[in-house]
Short mmCIF file of C-alpha atoms in Angstrom, two decimals:
data_model
loop_
_atom_site.label_atom_id
_atom_site.label_comp_id
_atom_site.label_asym_id
_atom_site.label_seq_id
_atom_site.Cartn_x
_atom_site.Cartn_y
_atom_site.Cartn_z
CA MET A 16 98.99 87.08 128.70
CA ARG A 17 97.86 87.96 132.24
CA LEU A 18 94.35 87.23 133.51
CA VAL A 19 93.83 90.91 134.29
CA ASP A 20 94.61 91.70 130.63
CA VAL A 21 92.15 89.03 129.50
CA GLN A 22 89.40 90.50 131.67
CA ALA A 23 90.08 94.01 130.40
CA ALA A 24 89.95 92.84 126.78
CA VAL A 25 86.69 90.99 127.37
CA ASP A 26 85.08 93.95 129.12
CA ALA A 27 86.06 96.28 126.29
CA GLU A 28 84.70 93.94 123.60
CA LEU A 29 81.45 93.26 125.48
CA ASP A 30 80.89 97.00 125.80
CA ARG A 31 81.46 97.37 122.04
CA ILE A 32 78.93 94.67 121.15
CA ALA A 33 76.49 95.68 123.90
CA PRO A 34 73.78 96.81 121.41
CA VAL A 35 73.49 93.18 120.30
CA ILE A 36 74.19 91.09 123.37
CA ASP A 37 72.15 93.19 125.81
CA GLU A 38 69.09 93.32 123.56
CA LEU A 39 69.18 89.64 122.59
CA GLY A 40 69.95 88.55 126.14
CA ALA A 41 66.90 90.42 127.39
CA LEU A 42 64.65 89.08 124.60
CA PHE A 43 65.60 85.44 125.19
CA ALA A 44 65.33 85.83 128.97
CA ALA A 45 61.86 87.39 128.64
CA ALA A 46 60.81 84.35 126.57
CA GLY A 47 62.12 82.01 129.28
CA HIS A 48 65.27 80.85 127.47
CA GLU A 49 68.97 80.88 128.27
CA LEU A 50 71.37 82.62 125.88
CA ALA A 51 75.18 82.81 125.83
CA LEU A 52 77.81 84.28 123.55
CA VAL A 53 80.03 81.34 122.71
CA GLY A 54 83.03 80.01 120.80
CA GLY A 55 85.14 82.14 118.50
CA PRO A 56 83.72 85.54 119.53
CA VAL A 57 84.57 84.85 123.19
CA ARG A 58 88.06 83.60 122.30
CA ASP A 59 88.68 86.61 120.06
CA ALA A 60 87.40 89.00 122.72
CA MET A 61 89.99 87.60 125.12
CA LEU A 62 92.66 88.08 122.46
CA GLY A 63 91.56 91.67 121.92
CA ARG A 64 90.14 91.02 118.44
CA ALA A 65 86.93 92.67 117.30
CA SER A 66 84.35 91.03 115.05
CA ASN A 67 80.80 91.80 113.97
CA ASP A 68 80.03 88.10 113.39
CA LEU A 69 78.63 86.75 116.65
CA ASP A 70 77.75 83.15 117.62
CA PHE A 71 75.33 82.33 120.41
CA THR A 72 74.00 79.16 121.98
CA THR A 73 70.60 78.83 123.62
CA SER A 74 68.20 76.52 125.38
CA ALA A 75 65.52 77.60 122.88
CA ARG A 76 64.59 75.25 120.08
CA PRO A 77 65.10 76.49 116.49
CA GLU A 78 61.45 77.43 115.96
CA GLN A 79 61.50 79.51 119.16
CA THR A 80 64.77 81.19 118.16
CA ASP A 81 63.30 81.91 114.74
CA ARG A 82 60.36 83.80 116.24
CA ILE A 83 62.62 85.93 118.46
CA LEU A 84 65.08 86.83 115.71
CA LYS A 85 62.33 87.71 113.24
CA GLY A 86 61.03 90.24 115.73
CA TRP A 87 64.49 91.78 116.16
CA GLY A 88 66.63 91.49 113.02
CA ASP A 89 66.54 93.04 109.56
CA ALA A 90 66.97 89.80 107.60
CA TRP A 91 66.86 86.12 108.52
CA TRP A 92 68.00 82.71 107.24
CA ASP A 93 67.66 79.14 108.41
CA MET A 94 69.99 77.14 106.15
CA GLY A 95 71.45 75.60 109.31
CA ARG A 96 68.10 74.65 110.82
CA GLU A 97 68.86 70.92 110.60
CA PHE A 98 71.83 71.63 112.90
CA GLY A 99 69.75 73.83 115.19
CA THR A 100 71.06 77.14 113.82
CA ILE A 101 69.06 80.23 112.90
CA GLY A 102 70.82 83.34 111.58
CA CYS A 103 69.98 86.98 111.13
CA ARG A 104 71.48 90.34 110.30
CA LYS A 105 70.80 93.62 112.06
CA GLY A 106 72.63 96.62 110.71
CA ASP A 107 76.31 95.70 110.50
CA TRP A 108 75.92 92.74 112.87
CA VAL A 109 75.64 89.11 111.73
CA VAL A 110 74.22 86.78 114.34
CA GLU A 111 73.83 82.99 114.46
CA VAL A 112 72.02 81.30 117.34
CA THR A 113 72.30 77.53 117.81
CA THR A 114 70.32 75.34 120.18
CA TYR A 115 72.36 73.52 122.84
CA ARG A 116 73.45 70.36 121.15
CA SER A 117 75.63 67.31 121.08
CA GLU A 118 76.65 65.61 117.89
CA SER A 119 78.69 62.58 116.94
CA TYR A 120 79.63 60.57 113.91
CA ASP A 121 78.67 57.03 113.14
CA PRO A 122 81.99 55.29 112.31
CA ALA A 123 81.02 55.08 108.63
CA SER A 124 79.11 58.36 108.31
CA ARG A 125 80.16 61.62 106.65
CA LYS A 126 77.51 63.69 108.44
CA PRO A 127 77.05 64.43 112.14
CA GLU A 128 74.03 63.07 113.97
CA VAL A 129 72.58 66.10 115.74
CA GLN A 130 70.93 65.82 119.14
CA TYR A 131 69.76 68.79 121.17
CA GLY A 132 71.16 69.27 124.66
CA ASP A 133 69.65 70.83 127.74
CA SER A 134 72.51 72.74 129.35
CA LEU A 135 75.28 75.21 128.53
CA ALA A 136 77.83 73.00 130.27
CA GLY A 137 76.88 70.05 128.07
CA ASP A 138 77.07 72.18 124.95
CA LEU A 139 80.55 73.48 125.83
CA GLY A 140 81.74 69.94 126.51
CA ARG A 141 81.11 68.94 122.87
CA ARG A 142 83.15 71.82 121.45
CA ASP A 143 86.37 71.14 119.60
CA PHE A 144 89.01 72.90 121.72
CA SER A 145 89.16 74.46 125.16
CA VAL A 146 89.82 77.93 123.72
CA ASN A 147 86.49 77.59 121.88
CA ALA A 148 84.66 76.08 124.86
CA MET A 149 84.15 79.34 126.75
CA ALA A 150 80.91 81.33 126.97
CA VAL A 151 79.49 84.55 128.32
CA ARG A 152 76.02 84.13 129.82
CA LEU A 153 73.56 86.84 128.85
CA PRO A 154 72.26 89.24 129.86
CA GLY A 155 74.33 88.98 133.07
CA ARG A 156 77.73 88.65 131.29
CA GLU A 157 79.04 85.85 133.55
CA ILE A 158 82.01 84.00 131.98
CA GLU A 159 81.77 80.21 131.80
CA ASP A 160 85.14 78.46 131.36
CA PRO A 161 84.77 74.85 132.58
CA TYR A 162 87.75 73.49 130.58
CA GLY A 163 90.48 76.04 131.25
CA GLY A 164 90.30 77.89 127.97
CA VAL A 165 91.63 81.11 129.51
CA VAL A 166 94.72 79.32 130.80
CA ASP A 167 95.27 77.68 127.40
CA LEU A 168 94.97 81.07 125.72
CA ALA A 169 97.58 82.43 128.10
CA HIS A 170 99.87 79.49 127.33
CA ARG A 171 99.05 79.69 123.59
CA VAL A 172 98.19 76.00 123.30
CA ILE A 173 95.48 74.02 121.44
CA ARG A 174 93.89 71.39 123.69
CA THR A 175 90.58 69.48 123.63
CA PRO A 176 87.99 69.80 126.45
CA GLY A 177 87.91 66.04 127.00
CA THR A 178 90.19 63.37 125.61
CA PRO A 179 91.34 64.11 122.06
CA GLU A 180 90.50 60.53 121.07
CA GLN A 181 86.84 61.04 121.98
CA SER A 182 86.76 64.48 120.36
CA PHE A 183 88.22 63.24 117.08
CA SER A 184 86.03 60.17 117.13
CA ASP A 185 82.96 62.41 117.43
CA ASP A 186 84.11 64.61 114.55
CA PRO A 187 87.31 63.69 112.69
CA LEU A 188 87.37 67.08 110.95
CA ARG A 189 88.56 68.49 114.28
CA MET A 190 91.99 67.09 113.46
CA MET A 191 92.12 69.44 110.47
CA ARG A 192 90.75 72.22 112.64
CA ALA A 193 93.60 71.75 115.13
CA ALA A 194 96.06 72.45 112.33
CA ARG A 195 93.96 75.36 111.10
CA PHE A 196 93.80 77.01 114.54
CA ALA A 197 97.54 76.56 114.98
CA ALA A 198 97.98 78.42 111.69
CA GLN A 199 95.45 81.11 112.54
CA LEU A 200 96.49 81.80 116.13
CA GLY A 201 100.17 80.90 116.01
CA PHE A 202 99.61 78.47 118.92
CA SER A 203 101.34 75.19 119.66
CA VAL A 204 99.31 71.96 119.86
CA ASP A 205 99.18 69.87 123.01
CA PRO A 206 101.30 66.68 122.64
CA ALA A 207 98.30 64.50 123.53
CA VAL A 208 96.35 66.10 120.68
CA VAL A 209 99.23 65.52 118.26
CA ALA A 210 99.48 61.88 119.35
CA ALA A 211 95.74 61.33 118.81
CA MET A 212 95.87 63.00 115.39
CA THR A 213 98.72 60.68 114.40
CA ALA A 214 96.97 57.55 115.65
CA MET A 215 93.59 58.47 114.16
CA ALA A 216 94.67 60.04 110.87
CA ASP A 217 92.80 57.42 108.83
CA ARG A 218 89.55 58.62 110.41
CA ILE A 219 89.66 61.77 108.26
CA THR A 220 88.70 59.68 105.24
CA ILE A 221 85.04 59.58 106.32
CA ILE A 222 84.78 63.36 106.04
CA SER A 223 83.45 64.82 102.79
CA ALA A 224 85.92 66.38 100.38
CA GLU A 225 84.09 69.72 100.61
CA ARG A 226 84.57 70.01 104.39
CA VAL A 227 88.24 69.03 104.13
CA ARG A 228 88.70 71.57 101.34
CA ASP A 229 87.14 74.37 103.39
CA GLU A 230 89.46 73.71 106.33
CA LEU A 231 92.46 73.54 104.02
CA VAL A 232 91.58 76.91 102.47
CA LYS A 233 91.27 78.50 105.92
CA LEU A 234 94.62 77.01 106.94
CA VAL A 235 96.43 78.18 103.80
CA CYS A 236 94.95 81.67 104.16
CA ALA A 237 95.88 81.93 107.86
CA PRO A 238 98.69 84.19 109.14
CA HIS A 239 100.99 81.23 109.93
CA PRO A 240 100.21 78.46 107.40
CA ARG A 241 103.60 76.75 107.90
CA LEU A 242 102.59 75.77 111.46
CA GLY A 243 99.42 74.07 110.27
CA LEU A 244 100.98 72.42 107.24
CA GLU A 245 103.87 71.00 109.27
CA LEU A 246 101.34 69.56 111.70
CA LEU A 247 99.37 67.92 108.88
CA VAL A 248 102.55 66.40 107.47
CA GLY A 249 103.95 65.34 110.84
CA THR A 250 100.77 63.54 111.92
CA GLY A 251 100.15 61.81 108.60
CA LEU A 252 96.94 63.72 107.90
CA ALA A 253 98.49 65.28 104.82
CA ASP A 254 99.06 61.78 103.41
CA ARG A 255 95.27 61.45 103.33
CA VAL A 256 94.17 64.94 102.25
CA LEU A 257 97.13 66.45 100.36
CA PRO A 258 99.64 63.64 99.71
CA GLU A 259 101.60 65.72 97.21
CA LEU A 260 102.95 67.83 100.09
CA PRO A 261 104.66 65.12 102.20
CA ALA A 262 105.88 63.52 98.95
CA LEU A 263 108.16 66.56 98.61
CA LYS A 264 110.24 65.21 101.50
CA LEU A 265 112.61 63.59 99.02
CA GLU A 266 115.55 61.65 100.36
CA ARG A 267 118.48 63.92 99.68
CA ASP A 268 121.28 62.42 97.66
CA GLU A 269 124.51 61.87 99.57
CA HIS A 270 126.25 64.78 97.84
CA HIS A 271 123.35 67.21 98.53
CA ARG A 272 123.10 68.29 94.92
CA HIS A 273 119.54 69.58 95.21
CA LYS A 274 117.56 71.57 97.72
CA ASP A 275 115.26 70.12 100.32
CA VAL A 276 112.15 70.48 98.16
CA TYR A 277 109.71 70.37 101.10
CA GLU A 278 111.48 73.14 103.03
CA HIS A 279 111.96 75.10 99.81
CA THR A 280 108.21 74.89 99.17
CA LEU A 281 107.27 76.24 102.60
CA THR A 282 109.76 79.07 102.13
CA VAL A 283 108.27 79.92 98.73
CA LEU A 284 104.82 80.02 100.33
CA GLU A 285 106.02 82.43 103.01
CA GLN A 286 107.73 84.63 100.43
CA ALA A 287 104.58 84.65 98.29
CA ILE A 288 102.64 85.84 101.34
CA ASP A 289 105.12 88.68 101.81
CA LEU A 290 104.51 89.73 98.18
CA GLU A 291 100.69 89.67 98.38
CA PRO A 292 100.36 93.48 98.70
CA ARG A 293 101.48 93.63 95.03
CA LEU A 294 98.27 91.87 94.02
CA ALA A 295 96.11 94.61 95.50
CA ALA A 296 98.34 97.40 94.19
CA ARG A 297 98.89 96.09 90.63
CA ALA A 298 96.01 93.72 89.92
CA GLY A 299 93.22 95.33 91.91
CA LEU A 300 92.63 92.14 93.90
CA PRO A 301 91.18 92.47 97.43
CA GLU A 302 93.71 93.16 100.16
CA GLY A 303 94.53 90.25 102.44
CA PRO A 304 95.20 86.56 101.88
CA ASP A 305 95.02 85.35 98.28
CA PHE A 306 94.33 81.63 98.21
CA VAL A 307 95.20 81.12 94.54
CA SER A 308 98.71 82.55 94.79
CA ARG A 309 99.35 80.81 98.11
CA PHE A 310 98.17 77.41 96.90
CA ALA A 311 100.13 77.77 93.68
CA ALA A 312 103.24 78.43 95.78
CA LEU A 313 102.48 75.33 97.85
CA MET A 314 101.97 73.12 94.79
CA HIS A 315 104.50 74.59 92.35
CA ASP A 316 107.08 71.78 92.77
CA VAL A 317 104.80 68.78 93.36
CA GLY A 318 105.94 67.35 90.02
CA LYS A 319 109.51 66.91 91.26
CA PRO A 320 109.13 63.52 92.98
CA ARG A 321 107.73 62.03 89.74
CA THR A 322 110.44 63.55 87.53
CA ARG A 323 113.62 63.27 89.63
CA ARG A 324 116.46 61.61 87.76
CA PHE A 325 120.13 61.05 88.64
CA GLN A 326 122.48 61.46 85.72
CA ASP A 327 125.69 59.47 85.33
CA ASP A 328 127.73 62.31 86.84
CA GLY A 329 125.38 62.43 89.86
CA VAL A 330 123.60 65.61 88.83
CA VAL A 331 119.92 65.61 89.81
CA THR A 332 117.34 66.74 87.25
CA PHE A 333 113.59 67.38 87.37
CA HIS A 334 112.80 67.79 83.69
CA HIS A 335 109.19 68.78 82.92
CA HIS A 336 108.22 68.90 86.60
CA ASP A 337 106.19 72.03 85.78
CA VAL A 338 103.92 70.15 83.37
CA VAL A 339 103.67 67.06 85.58
CA GLY A 340 103.05 69.25 88.64
CA ALA A 341 100.22 71.08 86.91
CA LYS A 342 98.50 67.78 86.13
CA LEU A 343 98.90 66.56 89.72
CA THR A 344 97.63 69.88 91.04
CA ARG A 345 94.53 69.83 88.86
CA LYS A 346 93.79 66.24 89.84
CA ARG A 347 94.12 66.97 93.57
CA MET A 348 92.03 70.13 93.42
CA LYS A 349 89.34 68.31 91.46
CA ALA A 350 89.26 65.58 94.13
CA LEU A 351 88.84 68.28 96.79
CA LYS A 352 85.91 69.79 94.85
CA PHE A 353 87.47 73.15 94.08
CA SER A 354 85.75 75.31 91.48
CA ASN A 355 86.87 75.06 87.88
CA ASP A 356 88.06 78.68 87.98
CA GLN A 357 90.33 77.98 90.97
CA ILE A 358 91.62 74.77 89.42
CA ASP A 359 92.46 76.55 86.17
CA ALA A 360 94.12 79.48 87.93
CA VAL A 361 96.36 77.38 90.19
CA GLY A 362 97.08 74.79 87.50
CA ASP A 363 98.15 77.46 85.02
CA LEU A 364 100.46 79.09 87.56
CA VAL A 365 102.15 75.78 88.39
CA GLU A 366 102.63 75.04 84.69
CA LEU A 367 104.08 78.50 83.99
CA HIS A 368 106.29 78.93 87.07
CA LEU A 369 109.51 77.95 85.24
CA ARG A 370 108.88 79.99 82.09
CA PHE A 371 110.88 82.99 83.33
CA HIS A 372 114.09 80.98 83.55
CA GLY A 373 114.30 80.98 79.77
CA TYR A 374 114.61 84.76 79.87
CA GLY A 375 118.31 84.56 80.71
CA SER A 376 119.68 88.04 81.11
CA GLY A 377 117.09 89.60 78.84
CA GLU A 378 117.51 87.66 75.59
CA TRP A 379 113.77 87.32 74.97
CA THR A 380 112.42 89.10 71.94
CA ASP A 381 109.33 91.29 72.23
CA SER A 382 107.49 88.38 70.64
CA ALA A 383 108.50 86.09 73.53
CA VAL A 384 107.42 88.71 76.06
CA ARG A 385 104.03 88.99 74.35
CA ARG A 386 103.60 85.22 74.50
CA TYR A 387 104.52 85.22 78.22
CA VAL A 388 101.75 87.73 78.85
CA ARG A 389 99.30 85.92 76.57
CA ASP A 390 99.90 82.55 78.26
CA ALA A 391 99.65 84.00 81.79
CA GLY A 392 96.42 85.80 80.91
CA ALA A 393 94.49 86.90 83.99
CA GLN A 394 97.11 85.27 86.24
CA LEU A 395 99.98 87.52 85.15
CA GLU A 396 100.36 89.42 88.43
CA ARG A 397 100.09 86.20 90.43
CA LEU A 398 102.74 84.69 88.16
CA HIS A 399 104.99 87.66 88.97
CA VAL A 400 104.50 86.89 92.68
CA LEU A 401 105.13 83.15 92.31
CA THR A 402 108.21 83.60 90.15
CA ARG A 403 109.77 86.10 92.55
CA ALA A 404 108.87 83.96 95.59
CA ASP A 405 110.47 80.91 93.97
CA CYS A 406 113.93 82.48 94.38
CA THR A 407 115.15 81.00 97.68
CA THR A 408 118.89 80.97 97.02
CA ARG A 409 121.14 81.97 99.91
CA ASN A 410 123.60 83.41 97.42
CA LYS A 411 122.90 87.14 97.75
CA ARG A 412 124.60 88.02 94.48
CA LYS A 413 122.54 85.45 92.57
CA ALA A 414 119.34 86.53 94.31
CA ASP A 415 119.99 90.19 93.44
CA ARG A 416 120.70 89.25 89.82
CA LEU A 417 117.46 87.28 89.53
CA ARG A 418 115.49 90.12 91.08
CA ARG A 419 117.00 92.70 88.72
CA THR A 420 116.34 90.45 85.73
CA TYR A 421 112.70 90.01 86.67
CA ASP A 422 112.45 93.76 87.27
CA ASP A 423 113.62 94.17 83.67
CA LEU A 424 111.03 91.69 82.38
CA GLU A 425 108.23 93.44 84.25
CA ALA A 426 109.39 96.80 82.91
CA ARG A 427 109.28 95.44 79.36
CA ILE A 428 105.82 94.01 79.96
CA ASP A 429 104.62 97.36 81.32
CA ARG A 430 106.10 99.20 78.33
CA LEU A 431 104.61 96.84 75.76
CA SER A 432 101.29 96.84 77.61
CA ALA A 433 101.13 100.61 77.44
CA GLU A 434 102.01 100.58 73.73
CA GLU A 435 100.02 97.57 72.58
CA GLU A 436 97.35 96.75 75.19
CA LEU A 437 98.89 93.31 75.77
CA ALA A 438 96.19 92.26 78.19
CA SER A 439 93.70 92.10 75.33
CA ILE A 440 95.82 90.95 72.42
CA ARG A 441 93.72 90.26 69.34
CA PRO A 442 94.59 89.81 65.66
CA ASP A 443 94.53 92.97 63.57
CA LEU A 444 91.53 91.62 61.65
CA ASP A 445 88.38 90.12 63.19
CA GLY A 446 86.37 87.15 61.98
CA ASN A 447 83.99 89.17 59.81
CA GLN A 448 86.89 90.90 58.08
CA ILE A 449 88.62 87.56 57.49
CA MET A 450 85.51 86.10 55.82
CA ALA A 451 85.02 89.20 53.67
CA ILE A 452 88.65 89.30 52.49
CA LEU A 453 88.85 85.58 51.72
CA GLY A 454 85.30 85.23 50.44
CA ILE A 455 84.45 82.34 52.73
CA GLY A 456 81.70 81.60 55.26
CA PRO A 457 81.89 80.58 58.93
CA GLY A 458 83.88 77.41 59.57
CA ARG A 459 87.19 75.82 60.47
CA GLU A 460 89.14 77.86 57.92
CA VAL A 461 88.17 81.13 59.63
CA GLY A 462 89.59 79.77 62.89
CA GLU A 463 92.83 78.79 61.16
CA ALA A 464 93.13 82.25 59.61
CA TYR A 465 92.43 83.88 62.98
CA LYS A 466 95.15 81.79 64.62
CA PHE A 467 97.62 82.73 61.88
CA LEU A 468 96.92 86.43 62.38
CA LEU A 469 97.22 86.10 66.16
CA GLU A 470 100.65 84.50 65.84
CA LEU A 471 101.61 87.27 63.43
CA ARG A 472 100.44 89.86 65.95
CA LEU A 473 102.49 88.24 68.71
CA ASP A 474 105.59 88.10 66.49
CA ASN A 475 105.41 91.59 64.99
CA GLY A 476 103.25 93.69 67.25
CA PRO A 477 100.36 95.79 65.88
CA MET A 478 99.99 95.93 62.09
CA SER A 479 97.96 98.22 59.90
CA GLU A 480 94.79 96.81 58.35
CA GLU A 481 96.44 97.03 54.93
CA ASP A 482 99.53 95.05 56.02
CA ALA A 483 97.42 92.48 57.87
CA THR A 484 95.22 92.02 54.80
CA ALA A 485 98.24 91.50 52.56
CA ALA A 486 99.73 88.96 54.96
CA LEU A 487 96.41 87.12 55.21
CA GLU A 488 96.03 86.92 51.43
CA GLU A 489 99.58 85.67 51.03
CA TRP A 490 99.02 82.99 53.69
CA TRP A 491 95.75 81.95 52.03
CA ALA A 492 97.31 81.70 48.59
CA GLY A 493 100.13 79.56 49.87
CA ARG A 494 98.10 77.12 52.00
#
């Protein structure tokens, strides 16, 4: 990246966002305050990336910023007031303005201690990385780059403005952010930053689970998650925030009878990413990164370290690693404060990821196919992605065979779905009909009858009401 290209990209982006920066710059200047576009928007402008989410920093205090934005924007919020941030929306633009500040952590605290600053230079000095420590003064559009962020962008490297030790001491979450930015930008990380992350990895334990979770989600959903994950594992941070991942670095047996599980996992993640367009096309999910399918790919084999066994002939087995892995996954996601819906979705995918291997070359009955769909539920399309991504064999013939076999399974699912509405499988009789036929009231017996009819539906497909009634009466008589 040449400096002339950087300047051209910045000029083009500043012209695009001129309706915001010129107006706000003039308003703050008229009120006697400094204002600068700062951080990610400046970095992205230099990379030629457009965004309608703009961050500013100012000499104005929050109450002064609040008055200015209320006279300019369409809607306002101040959830970040305790950190000096006031936000607003105007048309398609989302703006957040933060008072110059400096913040640091008490060694035992989970929350930053916010102090307002009095200069742009001081504010930039407390930023996490040099590529985020650049600003554009407004309304004059002068670029401020006191820490060489432009050069680091050109060299594609993540570096801290001051010493990484001081930066990570001030806010240990920045160690996670280094890995996240590596994954998002595809940049390398300065060796001094890596060394500090390694030495200070224990410091991450003072950060709340929610903040760690949010950084992990951003990393996993980035364009190059392998870069960030390898950095977390290599520095020891993963041992503190996602220990199941480095645990996959199993010592290989001397005869190499099983794959490198850690490398296999990262490959599965990358292959799941390649298959994500299927989720938008077949499941109607939003286009772009899908955290659930990506995290399921990352966690699908975490049960292997707990279940590895060497048989007498030296063969390595991992019996029930799907079930064990699902339990470990749920426990880790719960510790990281994920939502119950996300925990259930990822946990179910991990538990089901081996189910396809019982399909053989198509020996499943229609009943087994129905149960596969029933058990996958709303995660069926994600399970398709995970199962296909889990094929990492270098044997082209075997890989082609597995792909064709799964094509066959999907075709059968599509056919049965069209014929039987598999996505909403229900018994052929509902609860009210069951009670009327058997002459019973609400209670446990109705649930047992319902379960019997559901299993019958899965085994036989749709039945007429007459046949279902006869089967129910026969079951009831023989209980």
